[in-house]
Coordinates of C-alpha atoms in Angstrom, one line a residue:
Chain A
M1 CA -0.2 -0.2 -0.2
D2 CA 2.7 2.4 0.8
Y3 CA 4.5 1.7 -2.5
V4 CA 1.2 2.9 -4.6
L5 CA 1.0 5.8 -2.3
H6 CA 4.2 6.3 -3.3
I7 CA 3.9 6.4 -7.2
L8 CA 0.7 8.3 -6.2
T9 CA 2.6 11.1 -4.5
L10 CA 5.3 11.2 -7.0
I11 CA 2.5 11.6 -9.8
C12 CA 0.8 14.4 -8.4
L13 CA 4.3 16.3 -7.8
F14 CA 5.5 15.8 -11.6
S15 CA 1.4 16.7 -12.3
A16 CA 2.3 20.1 -10.9
I17 CA 5.6 20.5 -12.2
A18 CA 4.3 19.4 -15.9
V19 CA 1.0 21.4 -15.5
S20 CA 3.2 24.7 -14.7
L21 CA 5.1 24.0 -17.9
D22 CA 2.0 23.5 -19.8
L23 CA 1.1 27.0 -19.0
L24 CA 4.2 28.4 -20.2
A25 CA 4.7 25.9 -23.4
G26 CA 0.7 24.8 -24.1
H27 CA -0.8 28.2 -23.3
A28 CA 1.6 30.9 -23.7
G29 CA 3.7 29.0 -26.6
L30 CA 7.2 29.6 -24.8
M31 CA 8.9 26.2 -25.1
S32 CA 11.3 25.9 -22.2
V33 CA 13.6 23.0 -21.2
A34 CA 14.7 24.2 -18.0
H35 CA 11.8 23.3 -15.9
S36 CA 13.9 20.9 -13.4
A37 CA 16.1 23.4 -13.0
F38 CA 13.4 25.8 -11.6
A39 CA 12.1 22.7 -9.6
G40 CA 15.7 22.6 -8.1
L41 CA 15.8 26.3 -7.5
G42 CA 12.6 25.5 -5.3
A43 CA 13.8 22.2 -3.9
Y44 CA 17.7 23.7 -3.2
G45 CA 16.4 27.1 -2.0
S46 CA 13.5 25.8 0.1
A47 CA 15.7 23.0 1.9
L48 CA 19.1 25.8 2.4
I49 CA 16.8 28.3 3.7
A50 CA 15.2 25.9 6.0
E51 CA 18.0 24.5 7.2
R52 CA 20.8 27.1 7.5
L53 CA 18.2 29.8 8.4
G54 CA 15.6 27.7 10.8
V55 CA 12.7 29.2 9.1
P56 CA 9.6 27.6 8.8
F57 CA 8.4 25.0 6.1
V58 CA 6.2 27.5 4.8
L59 CA 8.2 30.3 4.6
S60 CA 11.0 28.5 3.5
V61 CA 8.9 27.1 0.2
G62 CA 7.6 30.4 -0.4
A63 CA 11.5 31.6 -0.5
G64 CA 12.2 28.8 -2.6
M65 CA 9.5 29.9 -4.9
L66 CA 10.7 33.4 -4.8
V67 CA 14.2 32.8 -5.9
A68 CA 12.9 30.8 -9.0
A69 CA 10.6 33.4 -9.8
V70 CA 13.5 36.2 -9.5
L71 CA 15.8 34.1 -11.2
S72 CA 13.0 33.6 -14.0
A73 CA 13.7 37.1 -15.1
L74 CA 17.5 36.1 -16.1
V75 CA 16.1 33.7 -18.5
S76 CA 13.1 36.0 -19.6
L77 CA 14.6 39.3 -19.7
P78 CA 17.1 39.0 -22.2
S79 CA 15.5 36.1 -24.1
L80 CA 12.1 37.5 -24.8
R81 CA 13.5 39.4 -27.9
V82 CA 14.2 36.1 -29.6
R83 CA 11.2 33.4 -30.6
D84 CA 10.9 29.6 -31.1
D85 CA 14.0 28.0 -31.3
Y86 CA 16.4 30.6 -30.0
F87 CA 14.0 31.0 -26.7
V88 CA 14.3 26.9 -26.3
I89 CA 17.9 27.3 -26.6
A90 CA 18.3 30.2 -23.6
T91 CA 16.1 27.7 -21.9
F92 CA 18.5 24.9 -22.3
S93 CA 21.6 27.3 -21.2
F94 CA 20.0 28.2 -18.4
Q95 CA 19.3 24.6 -17.4
M96 CA 22.9 23.7 -18.1
V97 CA 24.1 26.6 -15.9
A98 CA 21.9 25.7 -13.2
F99 CA 23.0 21.9 -13.2
G100 CA 26.4 23.2 -13.2
I101 CA 25.6 25.3 -10.0
F102 CA 24.0 22.4 -8.5
N103 CA 26.9 20.3 -8.9
N104 CA 29.6 22.4 -8.5
W105 CA 28.9 24.8 -5.8
I106 CA 29.9 22.6 -3.3
D107 CA 29.8 25.4 0.0
L108 CA 26.0 26.0 -0.7
T109 CA 24.6 22.7 -2.4
Q110 CA 27.0 20.1 -1.0
G111 CA 27.7 19.6 -4.8
P112 CA 27.3 15.5 -6.0
F113 CA 26.9 14.5 -2.7
G114 CA 23.4 16.5 -2.3
V115 CA 21.5 18.0 0.6
T116 CA 20.3 15.2 3.1
G117 CA 17.8 15.2 5.8
I118 CA 15.6 17.3 4.7
R119 CA 12.5 17.8 7.1
K120 CA 9.1 16.8 6.2
P121 CA 6.5 19.2 5.7
L122 CA 5.6 20.9 9.2
I123 CA 2.5 23.0 9.1
L124 CA 1.0 24.9 12.1
G125 CA 2.6 22.2 14.5
W126 CA 1.5 19.4 12.3
E127 CA 4.3 17.3 10.7
I128 CA 2.8 15.4 7.6
D129 CA 4.7 12.4 7.6
S130 CA 2.8 9.0 7.1
P131 CA 2.6 8.0 3.3
L132 CA -1.5 8.7 3.3
E133 CA -0.8 12.3 4.5
L134 CA 1.9 13.0 2.3
F135 CA -0.1 11.9 -0.3
L136 CA -2.9 14.1 0.3
F137 CA -0.6 17.0 0.6
A138 CA 0.8 16.4 -2.5
F139 CA -2.6 16.0 -4.1
I140 CA -3.8 19.4 -2.5
L141 CA -0.3 20.8 -3.9
A142 CA -1.2 19.5 -7.6
A143 CA -4.9 20.7 -7.1
F144 CA -3.4 24.3 -6.2
A145 CA -1.4 24.2 -9.5
H146 CA -4.5 23.1 -11.6
V147 CA -6.6 26.0 -10.3
V148 CA -3.9 28.7 -10.5
V149 CA -3.3 27.3 -14.6
A150 CA -7.4 27.0 -14.9
Y151 CA -7.5 30.6 -13.8
L152 CA -4.9 31.9 -15.8
T153 CA -6.0 30.5 -19.1
H154 CA -9.9 31.1 -18.8
G155 CA -11.5 34.4 -19.4
P156 CA -9.4 37.6 -20.4
A157 CA -6.5 36.3 -19.3
G158 CA -6.5 33.2 -21.2
R159 CA -7.6 34.9 -24.5
V160 CA -4.3 37.3 -23.7
L161 CA -2.0 34.0 -23.4
H162 CA -3.5 31.9 -26.4
A163 CA -3.2 35.1 -28.4
I164 CA 0.4 35.3 -27.8
R165 CA 0.9 31.8 -28.7
D166 CA -0.8 32.0 -31.7
D167 CA 0.6 35.3 -33.1
E168 CA 2.6 37.7 -31.0
D169 CA 2.0 40.6 -33.4
Y170 CA -1.3 40.3 -33.5
A171 CA -1.8 40.2 -29.9
Q172 CA 0.2 43.5 -30.0
S173 CA -2.0 45.0 -32.5
A174 CA -4.6 44.3 -30.0
G175 CA -3.2 46.3 -27.5
V176 CA -1.3 43.4 -25.0
N177 CA 1.8 44.3 -23.8
T178 CA 3.3 40.7 -24.6
R179 CA 6.7 41.5 -23.2
K180 CA 5.3 42.1 -19.7
I181 CA 2.9 39.1 -19.9
K182 CA 5.6 36.8 -21.1
I183 CA 7.6 37.9 -17.9
L184 CA 4.9 37.7 -15.7
I185 CA 3.8 34.4 -17.1
F186 CA 7.7 32.6 -17.0
A187 CA 7.8 33.9 -13.4
V188 CA 4.4 32.0 -12.1
S189 CA 5.3 29.2 -13.9
C190 CA 8.8 28.8 -12.5
S191 CA 7.7 29.5 -9.4
L192 CA 4.3 26.7 -9.4
A193 CA 7.6 24.4 -10.5
A194 CA 9.8 25.5 -7.6
L195 CA 6.8 24.7 -5.5
G196 CA 6.5 21.3 -6.8
G197 CA 10.7 20.7 -6.3
A198 CA 10.3 22.3 -3.0
F199 CA 7.8 19.4 -1.8
Y200 CA 9.6 16.9 -3.6
G201 CA 12.8 17.8 -1.9
S202 CA 10.9 17.4 1.7
Y203 CA 9.0 14.5 0.2
I204 CA 12.0 12.3 -0.3
S205 CA 14.2 14.0 2.3
Y206 CA 17.2 14.0 0.2
I207 CA 18.3 16.1 -3.2
E208 CA 20.9 16.1 -5.5
P209 CA 21.9 17.7 -8.6
R210 CA 20.8 14.7 -10.9
N211 CA 17.2 15.2 -9.7
F212 CA 17.2 18.3 -11.7
S213 CA 19.5 17.7 -15.0
I214 CA 18.3 18.4 -18.3
D215 CA 16.9 14.2 -18.4
E216 CA 14.3 15.4 -15.8
S217 CA 13.3 18.5 -18.0
I218 CA 12.9 16.7 -20.9
L219 CA 10.8 14.2 -19.0
I220 CA 8.4 16.7 -17.6
L221 CA 8.1 18.2 -21.3
L222 CA 7.4 14.7 -22.5
M223 CA 4.7 14.5 -20.2
V224 CA 3.2 17.8 -21.3
A225 CA 3.7 16.2 -25.2
L226 CA 2.0 12.7 -24.2
G227 CA -0.9 13.9 -22.2
G228 CA -1.6 17.0 -24.5
A229 CA -0.7 20.9 -24.6
G230 CA -2.9 23.4 -23.8
S231 CA -5.6 20.9 -22.1
L232 CA -5.6 21.0 -18.3
F233 CA -5.7 17.5 -17.4
G234 CA -3.2 16.2 -20.3
P235 CA 0.0 16.9 -18.3
A236 CA -1.5 14.9 -15.2
V237 CA -2.4 11.7 -17.8
G238 CA 1.1 12.0 -19.5
A239 CA 2.9 12.1 -16.0
T240 CA 0.7 9.2 -14.8
V241 CA 1.6 7.2 -18.1
L242 CA 5.3 8.1 -17.8
L243 CA 5.8 7.4 -14.0
V244 CA 3.5 3.8 -14.1
V245 CA 5.6 2.7 -17.2
P246 CA 9.1 2.3 -16.0
E247 CA 7.5 0.8 -12.6
I248 CA 6.1 -1.6 -14.8
L249 CA 9.8 -2.5 -16.1
R250 CA 10.7 -3.1 -12.3
F251 CA 8.7 -6.1 -12.2
T252 CA 10.5 -7.9 -15.4
G253 CA 13.6 -8.6 -12.9
M254 CA 16.1 -6.4 -15.1
P255 CA 19.0 -5.0 -13.5
S256 CA 18.0 -1.6 -12.8
D257 CA 21.2 0.1 -14.6
I258 CA 19.9 -1.5 -17.8
A259 CA 16.2 -0.7 -17.2
F260 CA 17.5 2.8 -16.2
N261 CA 19.0 3.1 -19.7
I262 CA 15.8 1.6 -21.6
R263 CA 14.0 3.9 -19.9
Q264 CA 16.0 7.3 -21.0
C265 CA 15.7 5.3 -24.8
F266 CA 11.9 4.8 -24.2
Y267 CA 11.7 8.5 -23.6
G268 CA 13.7 9.9 -26.2
A269 CA 12.1 7.8 -28.8
M270 CA 8.7 8.5 -27.1
L271 CA 9.6 12.4 -27.3
V272 CA 10.5 12.2 -31.5
L273 CA 7.4 9.9 -32.2
I274 CA 4.9 12.4 -30.5
I275 CA 6.3 15.2 -31.9
L276 CA 6.3 13.5 -35.4
Y277 CA 3.0 11.3 -35.5
W278 CA 0.9 12.7 -32.6
P279 CA 1.6 16.7 -32.1
K280 CA -1.2 16.8 -30.2
G281 CA -1.2 14.1 -27.6
I282 CA -3.6 11.6 -25.8
M283 CA -5.5 15.2 -24.8
G284 CA -4.2 18.4 -26.3
R285 CA -5.7 21.2 -27.9
V286 CA -2.7 22.6 -29.5
R287 CA 0.8 21.6 -30.9
L288 CA 3.3 21.6 -28.4
G289 CA 5.3 25.2 -28.3
R290 CA 3.2 26.8 -31.0
Chain B
M1 CA -9.0 69.7 -36.7
K2 CA -7.8 66.3 -35.5
R3 CA -5.2 64.6 -37.9
L4 CA -2.4 62.0 -38.2
L5 CA 0.7 64.0 -39.1
C6 CA 4.1 62.6 -40.2
E7 CA 6.8 64.9 -40.5
N8 CA 10.0 63.6 -42.4
L9 CA 9.8 59.9 -41.8
W10 CA 12.6 57.8 -43.2
K11 CA 12.8 54.1 -42.8
S12 CA 16.0 52.0 -44.4
F13 CA 16.8 48.4 -44.2
D14 CA 20.2 47.1 -44.5
G15 CA 20.9 50.3 -46.4
T16 CA 17.9 50.0 -48.8
V17 CA 15.2 52.8 -48.1
A18 CA 11.8 51.8 -48.0
V19 CA 10.3 54.7 -46.7
E20 CA 11.9 58.4 -47.9
D21 CA 11.0 61.8 -46.4
V22 CA 7.2 61.3 -45.9
D23 CA 5.9 64.5 -44.9
I24 CA 2.0 64.2 -44.8
E25 CA -1.0 64.9 -42.9
I26 CA -4.2 62.9 -42.6
P27 CA -7.4 64.1 -41.3
L28 CA -8.8 61.8 -38.5
S29 CA -12.2 61.4 -40.3
G30 CA -13.1 60.2 -43.5
I31 CA -11.4 57.2 -45.5
T32 CA -7.7 57.6 -47.2
A33 CA -6.7 55.2 -49.5
V34 CA -2.8 54.6 -50.0
I35 CA -1.7 53.4 -53.3
G36 CA 1.0 52.7 -55.1
P37 CA 3.0 49.7 -57.0
N38 CA 4.7 46.8 -55.0
G39 CA 7.7 47.9 -53.0
A40 CA 6.4 51.6 -52.7
G41 CA 6.9 51.3 -49.1
K42 CA 3.0 51.2 -48.2
T43 CA 3.3 48.4 -45.9
T44 CA 6.5 49.9 -44.0
F45 CA 4.6 53.1 -43.9
L46 CA 1.7 51.4 -41.9
N47 CA 4.3 49.6 -39.6
L48 CA 5.8 53.1 -38.5
L49 CA 2.4 54.4 -38.0
T50 CA 1.9 51.5 -35.7
G51 CA 4.8 50.9 -33.9
F52 CA 5.9 47.8 -35.7
A53 CA 8.7 49.6 -37.1
R54 CA 10.8 52.7 -35.6
P55 CA 11.6 55.6 -38.0
D56 CA 15.1 56.1 -38.5
I57 CA 14.4 59.7 -38.4
G58 CA 11.2 61.7 -38.2
R59 CA 7.9 62.1 -36.3
I60 CA 4.6 60.5 -36.1
V61 CA 1.7 62.5 -34.1
L62 CA -1.8 61.5 -33.6
D63 CA -4.1 63.8 -32.6
D64 CA -1.8 66.1 -30.6
I65 CA 0.0 63.1 -29.3
E66 CA 3.7 62.3 -30.3
T67 CA 3.6 58.2 -30.9
T68 CA 7.1 58.2 -32.7
G69 CA 8.9 54.9 -31.3
L70 CA 6.0 53.9 -28.9
A71 CA 5.7 50.1 -28.9
P72 CA 2.6 48.8 -30.6
H73 CA 0.5 48.0 -27.8
R74 CA 0.8 51.5 -26.8
I75 CA -0.4 52.8 -29.9
A76 CA -3.1 50.3 -30.2
R77 CA -4.3 51.7 -26.8
L78 CA -3.8 55.2 -28.0
G79 CA -6.9 54.5 -30.6
V80 CA -4.7 52.7 -33.6
A81 CA -6.4 49.4 -34.9
R82 CA -4.7 47.5 -37.6
T83 CA -5.3 44.7 -40.1
F84 CA -2.1 43.1 -41.5
Q85 CA -1.5 42.1 -45.5
E86 CA -1.8 38.2 -44.6
V87 CA -4.9 37.4 -42.5
R88 CA -3.4 37.4 -38.7
L89 CA -5.5 36.0 -36.1
A90 CA -5.7 33.9 -33.1
V91 CA -6.8 31.2 -34.9
S92 CA -6.9 28.7 -31.9
I93 CA -9.5 30.6 -30.0
S94 CA -13.3 31.1 -31.1
V95 CA -14.0 33.7 -33.5
I96 CA -16.2 35.9 -30.5
E97 CA -13.1 35.2 -28.2
N98 CA -11.1 37.1 -30.9
V99 CA -13.5 39.8 -30.9
L100 CA -13.5 39.9 -27.3
L101 CA -9.6 40.4 -27.0
W102 CA -9.5 43.6 -28.6
S103 CA -12.6 45.3 -26.6
E104 CA -11.0 44.1 -23.5
N105 CA -7.7 45.4 -24.2
R106 CA -8.6 48.9 -25.5
G107 CA -8.2 52.1 -23.8
S108 CA -5.6 53.0 -21.4
R109 CA -4.2 50.5 -18.9
R110 CA -4.5 53.0 -16.1
G111 CA -8.2 53.2 -16.9
R112 CA -8.8 49.8 -16.2
Q113 CA -6.9 49.9 -13.1
G114 CA -8.7 49.6 -9.5
I115 CA -12.1 48.8 -10.9
P116 CA -14.3 47.0 -8.3
A117 CA -15.3 43.4 -9.1
A118 CA -18.9 44.3 -10.1
A119 CA -17.8 46.8 -12.5
R120 CA -15.7 44.6 -14.0
R121 CA -18.4 42.0 -14.3
L122 CA -20.4 44.3 -16.0
R123 CA -17.7 45.7 -18.1
G124 CA -17.5 41.8 -19.1
K125 CA -20.9 41.7 -19.9
A126 CA -21.0 45.1 -22.1
N127 CA -17.5 43.7 -23.9
R128 CA -19.7 40.7 -24.7
R129 CA -22.7 42.2 -26.1
N130 CA -20.5 44.4 -27.9
A131 CA -18.5 41.7 -29.4
E132 CA -22.3 40.1 -30.4
R133 CA -23.2 43.0 -31.9
I134 CA -20.3 43.4 -34.3
L135 CA -20.2 40.3 -35.4
D136 CA -23.7 40.3 -36.1
M137 CA -22.7 43.4 -38.0
V138 CA -20.1 41.8 -40.2
G139 CA -22.5 39.0 -40.7
L140 CA -20.3 36.3 -38.6
E141 CA -22.6 35.9 -35.9
D142 CA -23.5 32.2 -36.5
H143 CA -19.9 31.2 -36.5
A144 CA -19.1 32.8 -33.1
A145 CA -18.3 29.8 -31.1
A146 CA -16.4 28.3 -34.3
S147 CA -12.4 28.3 -34.3
A148 CA -10.9 31.4 -35.8
G149 CA -8.9 29.0 -38.0
A150 CA -11.7 27.0 -39.4
L151 CA -13.0 30.0 -41.1
S152 CA -12.7 30.9 -44.8
Y153 CA -10.4 33.0 -46.1
G154 CA -12.7 35.8 -46.5
Q155 CA -14.2 35.4 -43.6
Q156 CA -11.0 35.4 -41.6
K157 CA -10.8 39.0 -43.2
L158 CA -14.0 39.8 -42.2
L159 CA -13.1 39.0 -38.5
S160 CA -10.1 40.8 -38.5
L161 CA -12.0 44.0 -39.6
A162 CA -14.5 42.8 -36.4
C163 CA -11.9 43.0 -34.2
C164 CA -10.5 46.6 -35.1
L165 CA -13.9 47.9 -34.9
A166 CA -14.3 46.0 -31.3
M167 CA -11.5 48.5 -30.3
D168 CA -13.7 51.5 -31.6
P169 CA -10.4 53.1 -32.6
K170 CA -9.4 56.6 -33.6
V171 CA -8.3 55.3 -36.7
L172 CA -8.3 52.2 -38.7
L173 CA -5.5 51.5 -40.7
L174 CA -6.2 48.2 -43.4
D175 CA -3.7 46.5 -45.2
E176 CA -5.5 45.5 -48.6
P177 CA -8.8 44.6 -47.0
V178 CA -10.3 43.5 -50.0
A179 CA -7.2 41.3 -51.7
G180 CA -8.7 37.9 -52.6
L181 CA -12.0 38.4 -51.5
H182 CA -15.0 37.5 -54.1
P183 CA -17.2 40.4 -55.1
E184 CA -19.8 39.9 -52.8
M185 CA -17.4 39.9 -49.7
T186 CA -15.6 43.1 -51.3
L187 CA -19.0 44.8 -51.3
K188 CA -19.7 43.8 -47.6
V189 CA -16.1 45.1 -46.4
L190 CA -16.3 48.5 -48.4
N191 CA -20.0 48.5 -46.9
L192 CA -18.5 48.4 -43.4
M193 CA -15.9 50.9 -43.8
R194 CA -18.6 53.5 -45.4
L195 CA -20.6 52.6 -42.4
Y196 CA -17.8 53.6 -39.9
R197 CA -16.7 56.6 -41.9
D198 CA -20.4 58.0 -41.4
Q199 CA -20.1 57.4 -37.4
G200 CA -17.3 60.1 -37.7
K201 CA -14.3 58.0 -37.7
A202 CA -11.0 57.9 -39.6
I203 CA -10.1 54.8 -41.9
V204 CA -6.7 54.6 -43.8
F205 CA -6.1 51.8 -46.1
I206 CA -3.7 50.1 -48.7
E207 CA -5.2 49.1 -51.7
H208 CA -4.2 48.0 -55.1
D209 CA -8.0 47.5 -56.3
I210 CA -8.6 51.0 -57.8
G211 CA -12.4 50.4 -58.2
A212 CA -12.6 49.8 -54.6
V213 CA -10.6 53.1 -54.0
R214 CA -12.9 54.9 -56.2
Q215 CA -15.8 53.6 -54.6
V216 CA -15.2 54.3 -50.8
A217 CA -11.9 57.1 -50.6
D218 CA -12.4 60.4 -49.9
G219 CA -8.8 61.4 -49.9
L220 CA -5.8 59.5 -51.5
V221 CA -1.8 59.1 -50.9
V222 CA 0.3 57.8 -54.0
M223 CA 3.6 56.2 -53.0
D224 CA 6.3 55.2 -55.1
H225 CA 9.7 54.3 -54.3
G226 CA 9.1 55.1 -50.4
R227 CA 8.0 58.7 -51.6
V228 CA 4.7 60.0 -51.3
I229 CA 4.6 61.5 -55.0
H230 CA 0.9 63.0 -54.9
Q231 CA -2.2 63.5 -52.2
G232 CA -5.5 64.9 -52.9
V233 CA -9.1 64.1 -53.9
P234 CA -9.3 60.3 -55.7
E235 CA -10.8 61.6 -59.0
H236 CA -7.9 64.2 -59.5
V237 CA -4.7 62.0 -58.5
L238 CA -6.0 59.3 -60.5
Q239 CA -6.0 60.8 -63.7
L240 CA -2.6 62.4 -63.1
R241 CA 0.3 61.3 -65.4
E242 CA 2.9 60.4 -62.9
V243 CA 0.4 58.3 -60.9
I244 CA -0.6 56.6 -64.1
E245 CA 3.0 55.7 -65.3
A246 CA 4.4 54.9 -61.8
Y247 CA 1.4 52.3 -61.9
I248 CA 2.2 51.1 -64.9
A249 CA 6.2 50.8 -64.1

């Protein structure tokens, strides 16, 4: 039962991160391959602030989100002049720099050894530590991320985002300050990813750079592509499929290092096949990144 | 009199002059056509007026407000709506949502801040009624819920025009509004332009179809090689030898 709850908790956490990427890539047309870096900023930021400053869980998570939102401006401010492929390259560069910092700034992040002993969430004296409580907390967090994304993608705000995605010049001619909106939506998306990352660190109690590598960013992107960009629950469906399939591989008795490599090949092949033959994924409304 | 003033506008791209010393005054009432052969600089001129291109030299003044170098969205909020030569829309959202987008983003940002929720809801309802009225006016009311990308080319051109009308701009800038339309649709667009003019608003449009220009234009600007070679009433300007030669060449 605990194993099932663990998988469900991970599905909720990855759904929250994937739906935050969908806000950016599916709804605003800004394809990013740096989302695990922003989740990592939330995880490291929250864990280190809680550990070194003794700040309560909620405040440390808020600080982690703030760090991610502020640093998102490092990507968005200079790179919003460029579009499409060049924006992807800018986010890729940020991903590599962030990973380099997680891995090499040993005084701060303890490098490849990672940050250990991260405390479980403690809210108003209630320590959330049983598998069921942790799952419920992850579920609430995923629901919160979905509500934020639903709010921002419906009504007037949604129209603005979708117009930017479809044709930025058209949106500008309608009176939309596209530059400001893109910076804001990038910050919101990255801080939601940081929220997922912060809770992931607290849930697993240990984070290391590999948790937030380009492989993980591709995995999150694949969740959106498979589930369907621009649909509220598509990323959650993608997260479910992509977290359950590797678990099935466990029961084949395959050595874990081989299973890991097969999983990476499976993710890469799937991303190529989806983009070529199934661009709207399972329940998507638009092609990813347009 | 309210006017759109262009003073000594110059614009070049990689050494090629696209707009050269354009110095004209367009009244903010009536319909003004801009004609000229391909490459005359008409679309660049429109891009300068709407902020999609920045002049190298010169200034643009709209109704006593200088708009030179302002971002396109700021110029739009000052009351300048435009269409593009190739139809540009938010194709993944519905027809009525495209119109609502333009209604909701018109006017100054400051004017929309600090409005109580109840007033925002009322404004939202008013915007929707306005969008429905405009779709009815252009004949797209039956397609309100359809995706904009699913419309025919002619219907998309009508929708572009409807979006601009939803903004209730001071001046409407149209880039070849009847190009590629069948005669019935062309008539509809020209009637809508007349209707808008009769409300005391201004339209500036680029057009190659001289028949359409003759039907609706009150004033005419002729461009060639980036320069304005003539400006006046269409009946007079269209008979000038220099204009005919520029067009035939």
